[in-house]
PDB file of C-alpha atoms in Angstrom:
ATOM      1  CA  UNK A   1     -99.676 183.432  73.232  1.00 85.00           C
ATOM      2  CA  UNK A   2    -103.215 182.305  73.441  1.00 90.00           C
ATOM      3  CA  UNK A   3    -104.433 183.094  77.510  1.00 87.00           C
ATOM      4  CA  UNK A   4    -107.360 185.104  78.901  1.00 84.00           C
ATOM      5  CA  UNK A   5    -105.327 187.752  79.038  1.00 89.00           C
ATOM      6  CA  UNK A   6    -104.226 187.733  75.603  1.00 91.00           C
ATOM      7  CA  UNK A   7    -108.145 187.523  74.550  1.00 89.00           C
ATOM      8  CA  UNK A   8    -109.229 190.069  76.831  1.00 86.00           C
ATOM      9  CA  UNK A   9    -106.195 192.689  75.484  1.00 91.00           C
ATOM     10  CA  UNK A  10    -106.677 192.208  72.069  1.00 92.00           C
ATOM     11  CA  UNK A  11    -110.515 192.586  72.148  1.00 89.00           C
ATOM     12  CA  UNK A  12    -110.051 195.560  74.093  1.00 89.00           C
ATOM     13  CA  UNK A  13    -107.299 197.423  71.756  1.00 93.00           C
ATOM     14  CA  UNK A  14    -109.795 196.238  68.293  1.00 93.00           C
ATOM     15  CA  UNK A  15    -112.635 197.457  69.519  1.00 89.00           C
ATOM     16  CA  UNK A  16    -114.186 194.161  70.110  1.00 83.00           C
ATOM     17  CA  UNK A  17    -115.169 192.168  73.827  1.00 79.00           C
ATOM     18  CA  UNK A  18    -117.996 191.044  75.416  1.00 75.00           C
ATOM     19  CA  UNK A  19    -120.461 193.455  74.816  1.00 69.00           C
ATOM     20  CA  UNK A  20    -123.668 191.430  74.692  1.00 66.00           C
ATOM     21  CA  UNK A  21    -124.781 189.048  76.841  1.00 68.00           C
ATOM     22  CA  UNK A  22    -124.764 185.262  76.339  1.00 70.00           C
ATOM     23  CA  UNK A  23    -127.489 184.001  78.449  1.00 77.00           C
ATOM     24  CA  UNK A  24    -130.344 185.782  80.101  1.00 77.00           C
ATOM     25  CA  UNK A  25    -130.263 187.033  83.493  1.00 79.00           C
ATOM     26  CA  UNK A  26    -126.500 185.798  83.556  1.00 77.00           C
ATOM     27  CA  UNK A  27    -123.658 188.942  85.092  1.00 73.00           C
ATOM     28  CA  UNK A  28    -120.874 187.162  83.587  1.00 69.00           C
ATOM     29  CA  UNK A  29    -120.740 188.549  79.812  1.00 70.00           C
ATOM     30  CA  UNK A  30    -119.239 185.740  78.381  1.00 73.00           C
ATOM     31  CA  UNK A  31    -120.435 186.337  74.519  1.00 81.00           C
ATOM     32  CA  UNK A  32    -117.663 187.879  72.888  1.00 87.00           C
ATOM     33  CA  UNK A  33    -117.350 189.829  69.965  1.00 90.00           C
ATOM     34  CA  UNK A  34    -114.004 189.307  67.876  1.00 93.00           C
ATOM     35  CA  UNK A  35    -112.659 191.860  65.351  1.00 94.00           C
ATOM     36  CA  UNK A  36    -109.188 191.796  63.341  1.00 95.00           C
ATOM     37  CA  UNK A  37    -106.396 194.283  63.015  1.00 95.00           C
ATOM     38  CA  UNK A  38    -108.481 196.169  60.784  1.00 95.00           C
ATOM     39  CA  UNK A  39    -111.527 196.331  63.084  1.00 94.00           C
ATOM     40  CA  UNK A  40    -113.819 194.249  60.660  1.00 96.00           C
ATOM     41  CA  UNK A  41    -116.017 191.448  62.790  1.00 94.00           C
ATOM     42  CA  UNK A  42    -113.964 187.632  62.165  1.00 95.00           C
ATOM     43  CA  UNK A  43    -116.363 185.911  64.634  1.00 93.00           C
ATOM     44  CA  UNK A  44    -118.091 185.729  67.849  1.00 87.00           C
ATOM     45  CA  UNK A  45    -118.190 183.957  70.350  1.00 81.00           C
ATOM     46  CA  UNK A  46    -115.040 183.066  70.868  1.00 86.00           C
ATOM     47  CA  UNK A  47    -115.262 180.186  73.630  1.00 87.00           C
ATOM     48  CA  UNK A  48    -112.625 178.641  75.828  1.00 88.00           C
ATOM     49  CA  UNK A  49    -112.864 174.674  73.875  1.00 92.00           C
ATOM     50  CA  UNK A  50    -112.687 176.464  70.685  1.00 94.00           C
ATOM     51  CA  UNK A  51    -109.378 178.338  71.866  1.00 94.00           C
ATOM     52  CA  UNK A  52    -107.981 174.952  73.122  1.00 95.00           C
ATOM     53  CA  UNK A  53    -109.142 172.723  70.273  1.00 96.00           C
ATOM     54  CA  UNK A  54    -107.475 175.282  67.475  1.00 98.00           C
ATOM     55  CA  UNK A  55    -104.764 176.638  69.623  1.00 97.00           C
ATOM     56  CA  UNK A  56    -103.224 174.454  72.265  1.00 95.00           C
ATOM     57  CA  UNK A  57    -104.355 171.154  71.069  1.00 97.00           C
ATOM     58  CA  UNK A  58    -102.713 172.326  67.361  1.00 98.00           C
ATOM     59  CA  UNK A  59     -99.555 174.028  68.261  1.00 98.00           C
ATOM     60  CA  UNK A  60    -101.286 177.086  67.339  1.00 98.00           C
ATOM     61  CA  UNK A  61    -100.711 180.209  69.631  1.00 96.00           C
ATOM     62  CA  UNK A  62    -102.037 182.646  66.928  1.00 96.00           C
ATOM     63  CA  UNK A  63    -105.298 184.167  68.411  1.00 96.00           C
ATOM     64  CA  UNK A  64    -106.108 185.132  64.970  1.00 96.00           C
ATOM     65  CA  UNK A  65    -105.808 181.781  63.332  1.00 98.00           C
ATOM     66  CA  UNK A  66    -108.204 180.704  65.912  1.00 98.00           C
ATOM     67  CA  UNK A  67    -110.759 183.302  65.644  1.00 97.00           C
ATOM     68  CA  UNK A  68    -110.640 182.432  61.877  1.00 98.00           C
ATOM     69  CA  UNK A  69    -110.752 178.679  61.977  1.00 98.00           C
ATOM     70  CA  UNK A  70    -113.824 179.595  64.398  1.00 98.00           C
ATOM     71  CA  UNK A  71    -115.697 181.198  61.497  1.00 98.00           C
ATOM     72  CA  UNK A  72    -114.775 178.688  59.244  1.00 98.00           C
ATOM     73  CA  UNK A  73    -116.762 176.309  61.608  1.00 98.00           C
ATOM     74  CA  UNK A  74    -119.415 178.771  61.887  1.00 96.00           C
ATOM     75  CA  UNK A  75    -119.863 179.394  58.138  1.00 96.00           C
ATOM     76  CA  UNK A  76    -119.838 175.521  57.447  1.00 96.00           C
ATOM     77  CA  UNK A  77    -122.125 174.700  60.229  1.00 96.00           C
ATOM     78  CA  UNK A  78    -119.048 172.417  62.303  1.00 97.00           C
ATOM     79  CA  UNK A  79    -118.148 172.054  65.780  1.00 96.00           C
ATOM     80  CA  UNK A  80    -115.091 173.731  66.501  1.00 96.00           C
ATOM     81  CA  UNK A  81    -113.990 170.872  69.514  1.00 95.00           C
ATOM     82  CA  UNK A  82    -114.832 167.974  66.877  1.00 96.00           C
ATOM     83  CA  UNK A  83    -113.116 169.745  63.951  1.00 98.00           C
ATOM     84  CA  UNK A  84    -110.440 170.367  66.311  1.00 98.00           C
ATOM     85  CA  UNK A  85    -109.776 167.245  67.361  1.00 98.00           C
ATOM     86  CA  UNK A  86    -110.204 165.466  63.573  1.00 98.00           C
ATOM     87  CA  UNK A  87    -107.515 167.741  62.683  1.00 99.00           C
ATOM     88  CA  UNK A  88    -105.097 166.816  65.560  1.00 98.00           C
ATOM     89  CA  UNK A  89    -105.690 163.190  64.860  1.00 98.00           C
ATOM     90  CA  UNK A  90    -105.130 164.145  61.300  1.00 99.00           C
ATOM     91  CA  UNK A  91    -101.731 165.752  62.332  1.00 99.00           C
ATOM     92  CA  UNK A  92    -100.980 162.826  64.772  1.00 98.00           C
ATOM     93  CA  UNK A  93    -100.694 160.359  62.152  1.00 98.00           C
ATOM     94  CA  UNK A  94     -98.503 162.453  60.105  1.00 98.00           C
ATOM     95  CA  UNK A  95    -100.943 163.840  57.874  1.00 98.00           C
ATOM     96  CA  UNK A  96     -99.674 167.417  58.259  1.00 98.00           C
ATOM     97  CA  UNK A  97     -97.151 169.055  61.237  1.00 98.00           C
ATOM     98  CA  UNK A  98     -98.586 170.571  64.607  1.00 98.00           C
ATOM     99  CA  UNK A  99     -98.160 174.239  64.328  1.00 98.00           C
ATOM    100  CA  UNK A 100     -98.229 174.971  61.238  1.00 98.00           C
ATOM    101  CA  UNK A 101    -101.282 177.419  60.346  1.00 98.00           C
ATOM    102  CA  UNK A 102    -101.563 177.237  57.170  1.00 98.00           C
ATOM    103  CA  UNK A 103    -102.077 173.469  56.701  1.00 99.00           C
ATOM    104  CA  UNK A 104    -105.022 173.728  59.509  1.00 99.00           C
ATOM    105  CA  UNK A 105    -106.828 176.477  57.898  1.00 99.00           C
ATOM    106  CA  UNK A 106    -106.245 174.676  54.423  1.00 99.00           C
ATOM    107  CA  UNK A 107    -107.597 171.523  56.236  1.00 99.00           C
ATOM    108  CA  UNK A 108    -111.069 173.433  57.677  1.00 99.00           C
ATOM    109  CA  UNK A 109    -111.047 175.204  54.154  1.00 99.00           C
ATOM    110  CA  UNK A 110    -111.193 171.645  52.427  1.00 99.00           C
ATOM    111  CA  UNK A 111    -114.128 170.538  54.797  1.00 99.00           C
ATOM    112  CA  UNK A 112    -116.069 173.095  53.432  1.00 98.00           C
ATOM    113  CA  UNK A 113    -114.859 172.067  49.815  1.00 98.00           C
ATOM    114  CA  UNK A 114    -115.756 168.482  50.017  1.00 98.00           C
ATOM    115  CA  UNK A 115    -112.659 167.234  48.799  1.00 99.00           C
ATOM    116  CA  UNK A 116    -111.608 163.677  49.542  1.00 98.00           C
ATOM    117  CA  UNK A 117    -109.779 164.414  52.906  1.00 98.00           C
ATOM    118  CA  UNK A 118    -112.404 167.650  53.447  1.00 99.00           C
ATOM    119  CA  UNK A 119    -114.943 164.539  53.750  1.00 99.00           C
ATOM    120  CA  UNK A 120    -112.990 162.049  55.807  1.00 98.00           C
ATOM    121  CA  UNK A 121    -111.679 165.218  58.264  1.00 98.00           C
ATOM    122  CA  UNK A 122    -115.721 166.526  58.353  1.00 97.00           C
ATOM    123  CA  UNK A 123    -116.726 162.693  59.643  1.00 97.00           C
ATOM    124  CA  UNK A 124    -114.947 163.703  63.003  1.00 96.00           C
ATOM    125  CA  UNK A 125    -112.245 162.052  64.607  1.00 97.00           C
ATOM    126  CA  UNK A 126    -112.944 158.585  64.435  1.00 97.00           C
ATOM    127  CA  UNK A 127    -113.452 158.462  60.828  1.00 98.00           C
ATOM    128  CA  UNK A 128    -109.753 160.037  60.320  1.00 98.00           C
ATOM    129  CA  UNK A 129    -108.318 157.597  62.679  1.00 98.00           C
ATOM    130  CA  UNK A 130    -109.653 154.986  60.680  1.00 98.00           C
ATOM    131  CA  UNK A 131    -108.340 156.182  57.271  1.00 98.00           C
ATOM    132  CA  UNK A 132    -104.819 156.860  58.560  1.00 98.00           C
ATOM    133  CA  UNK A 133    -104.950 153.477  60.495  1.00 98.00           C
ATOM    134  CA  UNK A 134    -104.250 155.510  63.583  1.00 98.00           C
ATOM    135  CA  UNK A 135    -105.527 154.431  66.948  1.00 95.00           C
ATOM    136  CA  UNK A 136    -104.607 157.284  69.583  1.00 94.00           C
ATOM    137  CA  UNK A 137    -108.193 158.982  68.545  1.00 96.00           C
ATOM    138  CA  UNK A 138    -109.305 160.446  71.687  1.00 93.00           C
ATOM    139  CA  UNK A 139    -112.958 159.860  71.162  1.00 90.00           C
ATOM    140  CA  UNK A 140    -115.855 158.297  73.175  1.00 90.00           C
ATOM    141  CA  UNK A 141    -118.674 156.414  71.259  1.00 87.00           C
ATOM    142  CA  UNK A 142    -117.737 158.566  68.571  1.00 80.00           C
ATOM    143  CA  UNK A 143    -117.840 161.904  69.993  1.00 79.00           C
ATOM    144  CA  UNK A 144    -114.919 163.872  71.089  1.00 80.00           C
TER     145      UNK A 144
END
């Protein structure tokens, strides 16, 4: 299940959580550190669009898929909402199915890559609307 809750307990029962602080002078302690089952650092910081635009948005409910497609972003220099939604649109046409994990992380993985789709999927959302002649590409002058 991907919730606050669901963060906040498995940060807490790793090791990991928000430890640091995001922005100066600020009480909230949003910057989060996020650690697998093993206790090794996947990524920080896990933010709220990121957990929507790989969860929710995806039919992924996998906090760990998440935190890992986040560092996949990270590592390739990508926006996790923009990635996000290129992949949905990706999975919207028919590309691949919502849900499953292992197609998504394949897809971020091929970004990275630069294989054919890796390329069309790291243009953003409009560009993969446009290749799978798709039009429900929820995207504003380009930007999602």
């Amino acid at each position: 299940m991907i919730t606050g809750e669901t963060l906040t307990r498995i940060m807490k029962e790793r090791g990991g959580g928000p430890d640091h602080m995001g922005c100066a002078q600020c009480i909230i302690h949003c910057s989060n550190v996020y650690l697998d089952k093993q206790g090794k650092y996947v990524t920080s910081s896990l933010e709220y669009e990121t957990i929507w635009s790989f969860g929710a948005m995806l039919g992924i409910n996998d906090m760990d898929t998440i935190a890992r497609l986040d560092f996949l972003c990270d590592d390739i220099g990508l926006d996790t909402m923009n990635t996000g939604v290129a992949v949905a649109v990706a999975l919207d046409a028919g590309y691949r199915k919502f849900g499953d994990t292992q197609a998504v992380l394949q897809m971020v993985e091929e970004i990275g890559q630069g294989t054919e789709m890796g390329k069309i999927l790291g243009n953003g959302p409009v560009a993969v609307g446009k290749h799978f002649n798709h039009h429900r590409v929820p995207a504003v002058k380009g930007q999602s």
